[in-house]
Amino acid sequence: MSRRTVALVTLGCARNEVDSEELAGRLAADGWDLVDDAADADVAVVNTCGFVESAKKDSVDALLEAAELKQSGRTQAVVAVGCMAERYGSELAGALPEADAVLGFDDYASVSERLRSILAGDGHTSHVPRDRRTLLPISPVSRAASARPVPGHGDLLPEGVAPASGPRVLRRRLGEGPIAPLKLASGCDRRCAFCAIPAFRGAYVSRRPEEVLAEARWLAEQGVREVVLVSENSSSYGKDLGDIRALETLLPQLTSVPGLDRVRVSYLQPAEVRPGLLDVMAGEGVAPYFDLSFQHASGPVLRRMRRFGDTERFLDLLGEARARVPLAGARSSFIVGFPGETEADVAELERFLVEARLDAMGVFGYSDEEGTEGATLPDKLPADVVEARHERVGRLVEELAAQRAEERVGELVDVLVERTEDGRPVGPAGHQAPDVDGVTALTAPAAPGSFVRARVVASVGVDLVAEPV
């Protein structure tokens, strides 16, 4: 019998990318052939995003596009996995009959068996959505003993199954670049009023340090030179392992992994950033980069969001980071139009943005997410007001980011070359996160995967041009 083929189509964030590579590792270990194009696969697995409406629409479009292949190509089945599949389960299956099955996170450990059953025509009964926070103990330190599956925490292959080389990591890379995400944890214990993620991702669960290190070594053997540590909240790492300072211990160990030249930390909660963590992030081998989840700068709005901080506290935090790493990059995301937001609140956010000198900023207009506290709040703003504020703040951050890039002309940067664009080597400098921030183009040839020390000679919007030194 010929071997079955499967293609994984990934939408959403870097955390989803890790989850797809866990699924790929499981499938490859069980005899499936992985292909890049869904048209060449017996089964197309779409790893969906369920964060905001635009992401949900993209996920549905990807499922419908894959379903069309069943009429004209090799594809026999289309399967939805990921956050949208977990969040809506049987509801999504009923609304989208074009998908042959909707699998939840609890199906990941037996994904090969599930796909073979679907291909055989046995189908699959989709799960009924539930709040995954209720599936683990309330006490973080009691969670390690739970057998509940957590996406991206496949960790080790079962006995008798091993990859061709390297440690027994349950992951199969779906790309070949020199940068890869590395999952620290899944889930979140915070209760931000606008966010539905904890309900379908579950309570916070850290991966054990030895598992993170084993996967980092494996990635380095695959040619990765920079790992990006991802989770819903990296600054909480270790709290369920009995060590809230576990990240301070882990980072120096990661930077010592042979072959890894840079470790980047993402998704930090300002309320949890400790002086000791800032000290370690200023160390050798850690990217000079602070990804801080501010969301707004007006104290009253942040309280309604069930968040910490205000303009002055956030500026103080940025000042502490820059005191340790003067040329560090900083990025954040912001929501405008939250219920009860006033013109004075928007003006306070704009004041913060001007003074903060962030390198990269994402701005989102608020919309209700079912199951969140925000959806129940009074004082909702009209849609046209939210859109106007979104456009207004969006124009400001575009201008500010371009100004910040221009300020970097003359600085020395370390660029990791990812690819060639328009004949020039291109990749992120230390202060630029891959895929989400700007990039730096070099004026002289350099091979993908190489680190190049260069001096910035020009800026083009948020992007930089640098001359090797």
GROMACS .gro file of C-alpha atoms in nm:
model
  469
    1MET     CA    1   0.000   0.000   0.000
    2SER     CA    2   0.137   0.344  -0.092
    3ARG     CA    3   0.228   0.580   0.191
    4ARG     CA    4  -0.023   0.850   0.278
    5THR     CA    5   0.069   1.216   0.229
    6VAL     CA    6  -0.029   1.514   0.441
    7ALA     CA    7   0.018   1.892   0.411
    8LEU     CA    8   0.000   2.131   0.706
    9VAL     CA    9  -0.128   2.483   0.638
   10THR     CA   10  -0.052   2.715   0.930
   11LEU     CA   11  -0.225   3.043   1.011
   12GLY     CA   12  -0.179   3.279   1.303
   13CYS     CA   13   0.117   3.328   1.533
   14ALA     CA   14   0.452   3.159   1.591
   15ARG     CA   15   0.294   2.948   1.865
   16ASN     CA   16   0.076   2.789   1.600
   17GLU     CA   17   0.386   2.725   1.390
   18VAL     CA   18   0.536   2.521   1.674
   19ASP     CA   19   0.209   2.329   1.714
   20SER     CA   20   0.209   2.245   1.341
   21GLU     CA   21   0.564   2.117   1.366
   22GLU     CA   22   0.464   1.898   1.661
   23LEU     CA   23   0.182   1.752   1.447
   24ALA     CA   24   0.431   1.706   1.163
   25GLY     CA   25   0.667   1.521   1.398
   26ARG     CA   26   0.392   1.288   1.514
   27LEU     CA   27   0.275   1.216   1.159
   28ALA     CA   28   0.625   1.162   1.019
   29ALA     CA   29   0.705   0.925   1.307
   30ASP     CA   30   0.395   0.722   1.218
   31GLY     CA   31   0.484   0.684   0.850
   32TRP     CA   32   0.317   0.979   0.680
   33ASP     CA   33   0.496   1.169   0.404
   34LEU     CA   34   0.488   1.545   0.453
   35VAL     CA   35   0.438   1.763   0.145
   36ASP     CA   36   0.441   2.140   0.110
   37ASP     CA   37   0.142   2.183  -0.123
   38ALA     CA   38  -0.206   2.079  -0.012
   39ALA     CA   39  -0.285   1.988  -0.374
   40ASP     CA   40  -0.026   1.709  -0.349
   41ALA     CA   41  -0.161   1.567  -0.022
   42ASP     CA   42  -0.417   1.303   0.063
   43VAL     CA   43  -0.509   1.511   0.366
   44ALA     CA   44  -0.484   1.889   0.409
   45VAL     CA   45  -0.460   1.986   0.777
   46VAL     CA   46  -0.535   2.355   0.836
   47ASN     CA   47  -0.403   2.488   1.166
   48THR     CA   48  -0.650   2.769   1.232
   49CYS     CA   49  -0.633   3.090   1.434
   50GLY     CA   50  -0.926   3.192   1.655
   51PHE     CA   51  -0.798   3.518   1.805
   52VAL     CA   52  -0.991   3.798   1.629
   53GLU     CA   53  -1.253   3.819   1.355
   54SER     CA   54  -1.008   3.884   1.073
   55ALA     CA   55  -0.801   3.580   1.175
   56LYS     CA   56  -1.112   3.364   1.191
   57LYS     CA   57  -1.211   3.475   0.842
   58ASP     CA   58  -0.863   3.390   0.710
   59SER     CA   59  -0.894   3.045   0.867
   60VAL     CA   60  -1.233   2.979   0.710
   61ASP     CA   61  -1.103   3.098   0.372
   62ALA     CA   62  -0.806   2.861   0.398
   63LEU     CA   63  -1.037   2.568   0.480
   64LEU     CA   64  -1.264   2.648   0.186
   65GLU     CA   65  -0.966   2.684  -0.048
   66ALA     CA   66  -0.834   2.345   0.063
   67ALA     CA   67  -1.180   2.191   0.024
   68GLU     CA   68  -1.188   2.300  -0.342
   69LEU     CA   69  -0.888   2.075  -0.404
   70LYS     CA   70  -1.106   1.773  -0.340
   71GLN     CA   71  -1.285   1.847  -0.666
   72SER     CA   72  -0.977   1.880  -0.884
   73GLY     CA   73  -0.671   1.731  -0.715
   74ARG     CA   74  -0.537   1.447  -0.508
   75THR     CA   75  -0.678   1.577  -0.181
   76GLN     CA   76  -0.933   1.346  -0.023
   77ALA     CA   77  -0.993   1.513   0.313
   78VAL     CA   78  -0.964   1.855   0.476
   79VAL     CA   79  -0.921   1.870   0.852
   80ALA     CA   80  -0.935   2.174   1.081
   81VAL     CA   81  -0.711   2.189   1.388
   82GLY     CA   82  -0.578   2.475   1.600
   83CYS     CA   83  -0.734   2.751   1.807
   84MET     CA   84  -1.048   2.811   1.602
   85ALA     CA   85  -1.115   2.437   1.587
   86GLU     CA   86  -1.065   2.404   1.963
   87ARG     CA   87  -1.270   2.714   2.040
   88TYR     CA   88  -1.576   2.625   1.830
   89GLY     CA   89  -1.555   2.248   1.780
   90SER     CA   90  -1.889   2.100   1.676
   91GLU     CA   91  -2.024   2.448   1.605
   92LEU     CA   92  -1.756   2.502   1.341
   93ALA     CA   93  -1.813   2.153   1.200
   94GLY     CA   94  -2.183   2.229   1.156
   95ALA     CA   95  -2.123   2.568   0.999
   96LEU     CA   96  -1.850   2.444   0.763
   97PRO     CA   97  -1.949   2.108   0.613
   98GLU     CA   98  -1.672   2.148   0.355
   99ALA     CA   99  -1.429   2.039   0.629
  100ASP     CA  100  -1.428   1.663   0.679
  101ALA     CA  101  -1.339   1.689   1.048
  102VAL     CA  102  -1.266   1.937   1.324
  103LEU     CA  103  -1.003   1.814   1.573
  104GLY     CA  104  -0.940   1.963   1.916
  105PHE     CA  105  -0.618   1.978   2.114
  106ASP     CA  106  -0.701   1.649   2.287
  107ASP     CA  107  -0.679   1.479   1.945
  108TYR     CA  108  -0.317   1.582   1.883
  109ALA     CA  109  -0.157   1.287   2.059
  110SER     CA  110  -0.345   1.046   1.828
  111VAL     CA  111  -0.355   1.264   1.516
  112SER     CA  112  -0.225   0.989   1.286
  113GLU     CA  113  -0.500   0.751   1.396
  114ARG     CA  114  -0.759   1.026   1.352
  115LEU     CA  115  -0.650   1.108   0.996
  116ARG     CA  116  -0.640   0.744   0.888
  117SER     CA  117  -0.991   0.697   1.026
  118ILE     CA  118  -1.116   1.004   0.839
  119LEU     CA  119  -0.962   0.882   0.513
  120ALA     CA  120  -1.128   0.543   0.565
  121GLY     CA  121  -1.463   0.719   0.580
  122ASP     CA  122  -1.521   0.666   0.951
  123GLY     CA  123  -1.545   1.038   1.017
  124HIS     CA  124  -1.491   1.203   1.353
  125THR     CA  125  -1.722   1.341   1.619
  126SER     CA  126  -1.611   1.696   1.694
  127HIS     CA  127  -1.567   1.796   2.054
  128VAL     CA  128  -1.807   2.027   2.233
  129PRO     CA  129  -1.617   2.346   2.324
  130ARG     CA  130  -1.541   2.405   2.692
  131ASP     CA  131  -1.332   2.635   2.903
  132ARG     CA  132  -0.993   2.461   2.906
  133ARG     CA  133  -0.893   2.650   3.219
  134THR     CA  134  -1.119   2.413   3.412
  135LEU     CA  135  -0.925   2.106   3.295
  136LEU     CA  136  -0.616   2.177   3.506
  137PRO     CA  137  -0.572   2.246   3.879
  138ILE     CA  138  -0.619   2.605   3.988
  139SER     CA  139  -0.286   2.598   4.170
  140PRO     CA  140  -0.007   2.639   3.909
  141VAL     CA  141   0.236   2.410   4.093
  142SER     CA  142  -0.017   2.124   4.082
  143ARG     CA  143  -0.036   2.122   3.701
  144ALA     CA  144   0.285   1.934   3.622
  145ALA     CA  145   0.129   1.602   3.724
  146SER     CA  146  -0.167   1.644   3.487
  147ALA     CA  147  -0.182   1.421   3.180
  148ARG     CA  148  -0.389   1.674   2.985
  149PRO     CA  149  -0.245   1.725   2.633
  150VAL     CA  150  -0.100   2.070   2.571
  151PRO     CA  151  -0.028   2.181   2.211
  152GLY     CA  152   0.340   2.225   2.138
  153HIS     CA  153   0.440   2.025   2.445
  154GLY     CA  154   0.484   1.692   2.267
  155ASP     CA  155   0.836   1.691   2.409
  156LEU     CA  156   0.976   1.341   2.347
  157LEU     CA  157   0.896   1.069   2.097
  158PRO     CA  158   0.756   0.743   2.237
  159GLU     CA  159   0.991   0.452   2.294
  160GLY     CA  160   1.086   0.272   1.975
  161VAL     CA  161   1.048   0.581   1.755
  162ALA     CA  162   1.333   0.820   1.691
  163PRO     CA  163   1.423   1.089   1.440
  164ALA     CA  164   1.700   1.023   1.190
  165SER     CA  165   1.947   1.213   1.408
  166GLY     CA  166   1.965   1.425   1.717
  167PRO     CA  167   1.766   1.407   2.040
  168ARG     CA  168   1.424   1.248   2.057
  169VAL     CA  169   1.233   1.572   2.003
  170LEU     CA  170   0.875   1.537   1.885
  171ARG     CA  171   0.894   1.802   1.615
  172ARG     CA  172   0.955   1.818   1.242
  173ARG     CA  173   1.061   2.150   1.089
  174LEU     CA  174   0.837   2.272   0.809
  175GLY     CA  175   1.077   2.546   0.700
  176GLU     CA  176   1.451   2.573   0.641
  177GLY     CA  177   1.543   2.921   0.762
  178PRO     CA  178   1.802   3.006   1.029
  179ILE     CA  179   1.536   3.132   1.272
  180ALA     CA  180   1.280   2.918   1.453
  181PRO     CA  181   1.027   2.964   1.734
  182LEU     CA  182   1.075   2.762   2.050
  183LYS     CA  183   0.777   2.720   2.282
  184LEU     CA  184   0.831   2.799   2.651
  185ALA     CA  185   0.475   2.751   2.773
  186SER     CA  186   0.110   2.739   2.671
  187GLY     CA  187  -0.201   2.899   2.813
  188CYS     CA  188  -0.251   3.200   3.035
  189ASP     CA  189  -0.372   3.269   3.389
  190ARG     CA  190  -0.443   3.638   3.335
  191ARG     CA  191  -0.800   3.761   3.293
  192CYS     CA  192  -0.771   4.052   3.052
  193ALA     CA  193  -1.123   4.172   2.974
  194PHE     CA  194  -1.074   4.175   2.597
  195CYS     CA  195  -0.906   3.836   2.551
  196ALA     CA  196  -1.063   3.494   2.492
  197ILE     CA  197  -0.734   3.305   2.454
  198PRO     CA  198  -0.719   3.155   2.808
  199ALA     CA  199  -1.061   2.991   2.761
  200PHE     CA  200  -0.949   2.785   2.461
  201ARG     CA  201  -0.574   2.762   2.525
  202GLY     CA  202  -0.619   2.678   2.891
  203ALA     CA  203  -0.434   2.757   3.212
  204TYR     CA  204  -0.063   2.838   3.211
  205VAL     CA  205   0.166   2.537   3.170
  206SER     CA  206   0.545   2.572   3.144
  207ARG     CA  207   0.763   2.323   2.961
  208ARG     CA  208   1.039   2.183   3.178
  209PRO     CA  209   1.379   2.350   3.122
  210GLU     CA  210   1.546   2.024   3.015
  211GLU     CA  211   1.284   1.979   2.741
  212VAL     CA  212   1.330   2.335   2.615
  213LEU     CA  213   1.708   2.287   2.610
  214ALA     CA  214   1.682   1.953   2.428
  215GLU     CA  215   1.469   2.112   2.158
  216ALA     CA  216   1.707   2.410   2.132
  217ARG     CA  217   1.998   2.171   2.073
  218TRP     CA  218   1.795   1.985   1.811
  219LEU     CA  219   1.707   2.310   1.634
  220ALA     CA  220   2.074   2.412   1.632
  221GLU     CA  221   2.157   2.080   1.467
  222GLN     CA  222   1.899   2.167   1.200
  223GLY     CA  223   2.092   2.486   1.117
  224VAL     CA  224   1.894   2.729   1.333
  225ARG     CA  225   2.105   3.016   1.464
  226GLU     CA  226   1.836   3.219   1.641
  227VAL     CA  227   1.549   3.085   1.850
  228VAL     CA  228   1.250   3.298   1.943
  229LEU     CA  229   1.100   3.197   2.277
  230VAL     CA  230   0.722   3.206   2.245
  231SER     CA  231   0.426   3.157   2.477
  232GLU     CA  232   0.115   3.351   2.573
  233ASN     CA  233   0.320   3.508   2.853
  234SER     CA  234   0.692   3.438   2.873
  235SER     CA  235   0.746   3.640   3.193
  236SER     CA  236   0.534   3.384   3.387
  237TYR     CA  237   0.764   3.099   3.284
  238GLY     CA  238   0.836   2.862   3.570
  239LYS     CA  239   0.565   2.970   3.813
  240ASP     CA  240   0.396   2.630   3.783
  241LEU     CA  241   0.735   2.460   3.824
  242GLY     CA  242   0.787   2.627   4.160
  243ASP     CA  243   1.040   2.881   4.031
  244ILE     CA  244   0.912   3.217   3.908
  245ARG     CA  245   1.272   3.309   3.815
  246ALA     CA  246   1.321   3.004   3.594
  247LEU     CA  247   1.361   3.218   3.283
  248GLU     CA  248   1.658   3.398   3.438
  249THR     CA  249   1.826   3.059   3.484
  250LEU     CA  250   1.722   2.918   3.146
  251LEU     CA  251   1.840   3.205   2.925
  252PRO     CA  252   2.215   3.166   2.996
  253GLN     CA  253   2.181   2.792   2.937
  254LEU     CA  254   2.016   2.853   2.601
  255THR     CA  255   2.280   3.103   2.490
  256SER     CA  256   2.543   2.837   2.564
  257VAL     CA  257   2.390   2.583   2.323
  258PRO     CA  258   2.649   2.517   2.049
  259GLY     CA  259   2.539   2.665   1.719
  260LEU     CA  260   2.287   2.910   1.862
  261ASP     CA  261   2.407   3.266   1.833
  262ARG     CA  262   2.099   3.455   1.947
  263VAL     CA  263   1.801   3.390   2.176
  264ARG     CA  264   1.507   3.626   2.152
  265VAL     CA  265   1.237   3.657   2.419
  266SER     CA  266   0.882   3.754   2.318
  267TYR     CA  267   0.550   3.824   2.491
  268LEU     CA  268   0.647   3.983   2.823
  269GLN     CA  269   0.384   4.117   3.064
  270PRO     CA  270   0.497   4.455   3.203
  271ALA     CA  271   0.356   4.372   3.548
  272GLU     CA  272   0.582   4.067   3.569
  273VAL     CA  273   0.910   4.205   3.436
  274ARG     CA  274   1.158   4.187   3.723
  275PRO     CA  275   1.494   4.368   3.754
  276GLY     CA  276   1.668   4.029   3.756
  277LEU     CA  277   1.504   3.935   3.427
  278LEU     CA  278   1.615   4.265   3.271
  279ASP     CA  279   1.970   4.196   3.391
  280VAL     CA  280   1.978   3.853   3.227
  281MET     CA  281   1.819   3.983   2.905
  282ALA     CA  282   2.106   4.231   2.884
  283GLY     CA  283   2.353   3.943   2.871
  284GLU     CA  284   2.561   3.807   2.586
  285GLY     CA  285   2.367   3.608   2.330
  286VAL     CA  286   2.023   3.744   2.418
  287ALA     CA  287   1.869   3.966   2.150
  288PRO     CA  288   1.863   4.334   2.254
  289TYR     CA  289   1.487   4.338   2.231
  290PHE     CA  290   1.194   4.392   2.467
  291ASP     CA  291   0.850   4.276   2.351
  292LEU     CA  292   0.621   4.431   2.614
  293SER     CA  293   0.244   4.388   2.613
  294PHE     CA  294   0.123   4.737   2.708
  295GLN     CA  295  -0.221   4.738   2.530
  296HIS     CA  296  -0.289   5.102   2.629
  297ALA     CA  297  -0.133   5.378   2.839
  298SER     CA  298  -0.430   5.536   3.012
  299GLY     CA  299  -0.458   5.409   3.369
  300PRO     CA  300  -0.842   5.412   3.375
  301VAL     CA  301  -0.867   5.218   3.049
  302LEU     CA  302  -0.609   4.965   3.165
  303ARG     CA  303  -0.802   4.910   3.490
  304ARG     CA  304  -1.118   4.838   3.289
  305MET     CA  305  -0.913   4.598   3.076
  306ARG     CA  306  -0.796   4.433   3.402
  307ARG     CA  307  -0.441   4.532   3.320
  308PHE     CA  308  -0.150   4.692   3.503
  309GLY     CA  309   0.018   5.027   3.451
  310ASP     CA  310  -0.003   5.373   3.301
  311THR     CA  311   0.215   5.608   3.098
  312GLU     CA  312   0.465   5.689   3.371
  313ARG     CA  313   0.511   5.330   3.488
  314PHE     CA  314   0.559   5.208   3.133
  315LEU     CA  315   0.810   5.482   3.055
  316ASP     CA  316   0.999   5.392   3.374
  317LEU     CA  317   1.010   5.026   3.265
  318LEU     CA  318   1.141   5.119   2.921
  319GLY     CA  319   1.397   5.342   3.090
  320GLU     CA  320   1.518   5.051   3.308
  321ALA     CA  321   1.553   4.828   3.000
  322ARG     CA  322   1.741   5.093   2.803
  323ALA     CA  323   1.968   5.170   3.098
  324ARG     CA  324   2.094   4.813   3.064
  325VAL     CA  325   2.082   4.793   2.683
  326PRO     CA  326   2.087   5.148   2.540
  327LEU     CA  327   2.024   5.048   2.177
  328ALA     CA  328   1.766   4.780   2.250
  329GLY     CA  329   1.459   4.747   2.035
  330ALA     CA  330   1.114   4.766   2.189
  331ARG     CA  331   0.774   4.675   2.050
  332SER     CA  332   0.419   4.653   2.178
  333SER     CA  333   0.055   4.627   2.073
  334PHE     CA  334  -0.233   4.859   2.159
  335ILE     CA  335  -0.612   4.845   2.154
  336VAL     CA  336  -0.816   5.158   2.086
  337GLY     CA  337  -1.190   5.197   2.128
  338PHE     CA  338  -1.227   4.982   2.440
  339PRO     CA  339  -1.564   5.041   2.616
  340GLY     CA  340  -1.556   5.368   2.808
  341GLU     CA  341  -1.244   5.504   2.636
  342THR     CA  342  -1.259   5.885   2.617
  343GLU     CA  343  -1.082   6.140   2.401
  344ALA     CA  344  -0.861   6.215   2.701
  345ASP     CA  345  -0.763   5.847   2.717
  346VAL     CA  346  -0.666   5.849   2.349
  347ALA     CA  347  -0.462   6.166   2.400
  348GLU     CA  348  -0.281   5.996   2.690
  349LEU     CA  349  -0.202   5.696   2.469
  350GLU     CA  350  -0.068   5.930   2.201
  351ARG     CA  351   0.150   6.106   2.459
  352PHE     CA  352   0.296   5.775   2.565
  353LEU     CA  353   0.361   5.663   2.208
  354VAL     CA  354   0.552   5.981   2.131
  355GLU     CA  355   0.766   5.957   2.446
  356ALA     CA  356   0.822   5.579   2.437
  357ARG     CA  357   1.020   5.572   2.108
  358LEU     CA  358   0.916   5.215   2.027
  359ASP     CA  359   1.058   5.047   1.718
  360ALA     CA  360   0.741   4.856   1.626
  361MET     CA  361   0.378   4.898   1.728
  362GLY     CA  362   0.062   4.712   1.642
  363VAL     CA  363  -0.270   4.894   1.674
  364PHE     CA  364  -0.606   4.719   1.682
  365GLY     CA  365  -0.959   4.854   1.697
  366TYR     CA  366  -1.158   4.694   1.977
  367SER     CA  367  -1.434   4.447   1.894
  368ASP     CA  368  -1.631   4.223   2.128
  369GLU     CA  369  -1.512   3.864   2.166
  370GLU     CA  370  -1.772   3.620   2.290
  371GLY     CA  371  -1.706   3.484   2.633
  372THR     CA  372  -1.501   3.783   2.748
  373GLU     CA  373  -1.581   4.039   3.016
  374GLY     CA  374  -1.537   4.317   2.761
  375ALA     CA  375  -1.838   4.193   2.565
  376THR     CA  376  -2.058   4.254   2.871
  377LEU     CA  377  -1.932   4.603   2.957
  378PRO     CA  378  -2.145   4.917   2.915
  379ASP     CA  379  -2.036   5.234   2.735
  380LYS     CA  380  -1.958   5.065   2.403
  381LEU     CA  381  -1.827   5.308   2.143
  382PRO     CA  382  -1.992   5.331   1.800
  383ALA     CA  383  -1.810   5.135   1.531
  384ASP     CA  384  -1.731   5.451   1.333
  385VAL     CA  385  -1.566   5.607   1.641
  386VAL     CA  386  -1.354   5.297   1.699
  387GLU     CA  387  -1.249   5.294   1.333
  388ALA     CA  388  -1.164   5.665   1.335
  389ARG     CA  389  -0.945   5.622   1.643
  390HIS     CA  390  -0.785   5.315   1.491
  391GLU     CA  391  -0.692   5.509   1.179
  392ARG     CA  392  -0.575   5.811   1.377
  393VAL     CA  393  -0.345   5.617   1.612
  394GLY     CA  394  -0.238   5.391   1.325
  395ARG     CA  395  -0.112   5.692   1.128
  396LEU     CA  396   0.075   5.816   1.434
  397VAL     CA  397   0.254   5.487   1.502
  398GLU     CA  398   0.350   5.452   1.136
  399GLU     CA  399   0.513   5.795   1.150
  400LEU     CA  400   0.679   5.728   1.487
  401ALA     CA  401   0.820   5.392   1.379
  402ALA     CA  402   0.970   5.550   1.067
  403GLN     CA  403   1.125   5.824   1.282
  404ARG     CA  404   1.269   5.566   1.520
  405ALA     CA  405   1.424   5.377   1.228
  406GLU     CA  406   1.578   5.698   1.100
  407GLU     CA  407   1.728   5.761   1.446
  408ARG     CA  408   1.919   5.434   1.407
  409VAL     CA  409   2.125   5.559   1.112
  410GLY     CA  410   2.488   5.537   1.219
  411GLU     CA  411   2.435   5.255   1.469
  412LEU     CA  412   2.612   4.920   1.454
  413VAL     CA  413   2.377   4.621   1.421
  414ASP     CA  414   2.414   4.243   1.399
  415VAL     CA  415   2.206   4.110   1.111
  416LEU     CA  416   2.111   3.744   1.070
  417VAL     CA  417   2.066   3.695   0.697
  418GLU     CA  418   1.745   3.505   0.620
  419ARG     CA  419   1.707   3.546   0.245
  420THR     CA  420   1.785   3.761  -0.058
  421GLU     CA  421   1.543   4.030  -0.178
  422ASP     CA  422   1.601   4.240  -0.489
  423GLY     CA  423   1.959   4.115  -0.498
  424ARG     CA  424   2.036   4.216  -0.139
  425PRO     CA  425   2.082   3.997   0.172
  426VAL     CA  426   1.796   4.068   0.415
  427GLY     CA  427   1.727   3.969   0.774
  428PRO     CA  428   1.651   4.099   1.123
  429ALA     CA  429   1.896   4.296   1.328
  430GLY     CA  430   1.901   4.234   1.700
  431HIS     CA  431   1.631   4.492   1.766
  432GLN     CA  432   1.398   4.353   1.497
  433ALA     CA  433   1.182   4.046   1.559
  434PRO     CA  434   1.150   3.820   1.253
  435ASP     CA  435   0.823   3.839   1.058
  436VAL     CA  436   0.658   4.106   1.276
  437ASP     CA  437   0.900   4.403   1.272
  438GLY     CA  438   1.112   4.568   1.006
  439VAL     CA  439   1.416   4.411   0.839
  440THR     CA  440   1.768   4.521   0.752
  441ALA     CA  441   1.908   4.496   0.399
  442LEU     CA  442   2.285   4.469   0.353
  443THR     CA  443   2.479   4.653   0.084
  444ALA     CA  444   2.723   4.366   0.026
  445PRO     CA  445   2.675   3.992  -0.044
  446ALA     CA  446   2.623   3.756   0.250
  447ALA     CA  447   2.500   3.398   0.265
  448PRO     CA  448   2.169   3.306   0.430
  449GLY     CA  449   2.233   3.188   0.785
  450SER     CA  450   2.532   3.417   0.838
  451PHE     CA  451   2.560   3.689   1.103
  452VAL     CA  452   2.693   4.020   0.974
  453ARG     CA  453   2.806   4.319   1.179
  454ALA     CA  454   2.703   4.629   0.985
  455ARG     CA  455   2.654   5.002   1.022
  456VAL     CA  456   2.311   5.148   0.939
  457VAL     CA  457   2.340   5.394   0.651
  458ALA     CA  458   1.975   5.460   0.565
  459SER     CA  459   1.614   5.385   0.661
  460VAL     CA  460   1.315   5.318   0.439
  461GLY     CA  461   1.002   5.338   0.651
  462VAL     CA  462   1.062   5.090   0.934
  463ASP     CA  463   1.330   4.902   0.737
  464LEU     CA  464   1.702   4.972   0.748
  465VAL     CA  465   1.992   4.958   0.504
  466ALA     CA  466   2.330   4.869   0.651
  467GLU     CA  467   2.689   4.843   0.525
  468PRO     CA  468   2.900   4.554   0.656
  469VAL     CA  469   3.201   4.664   0.859
   0.00000   0.00000   0.00000
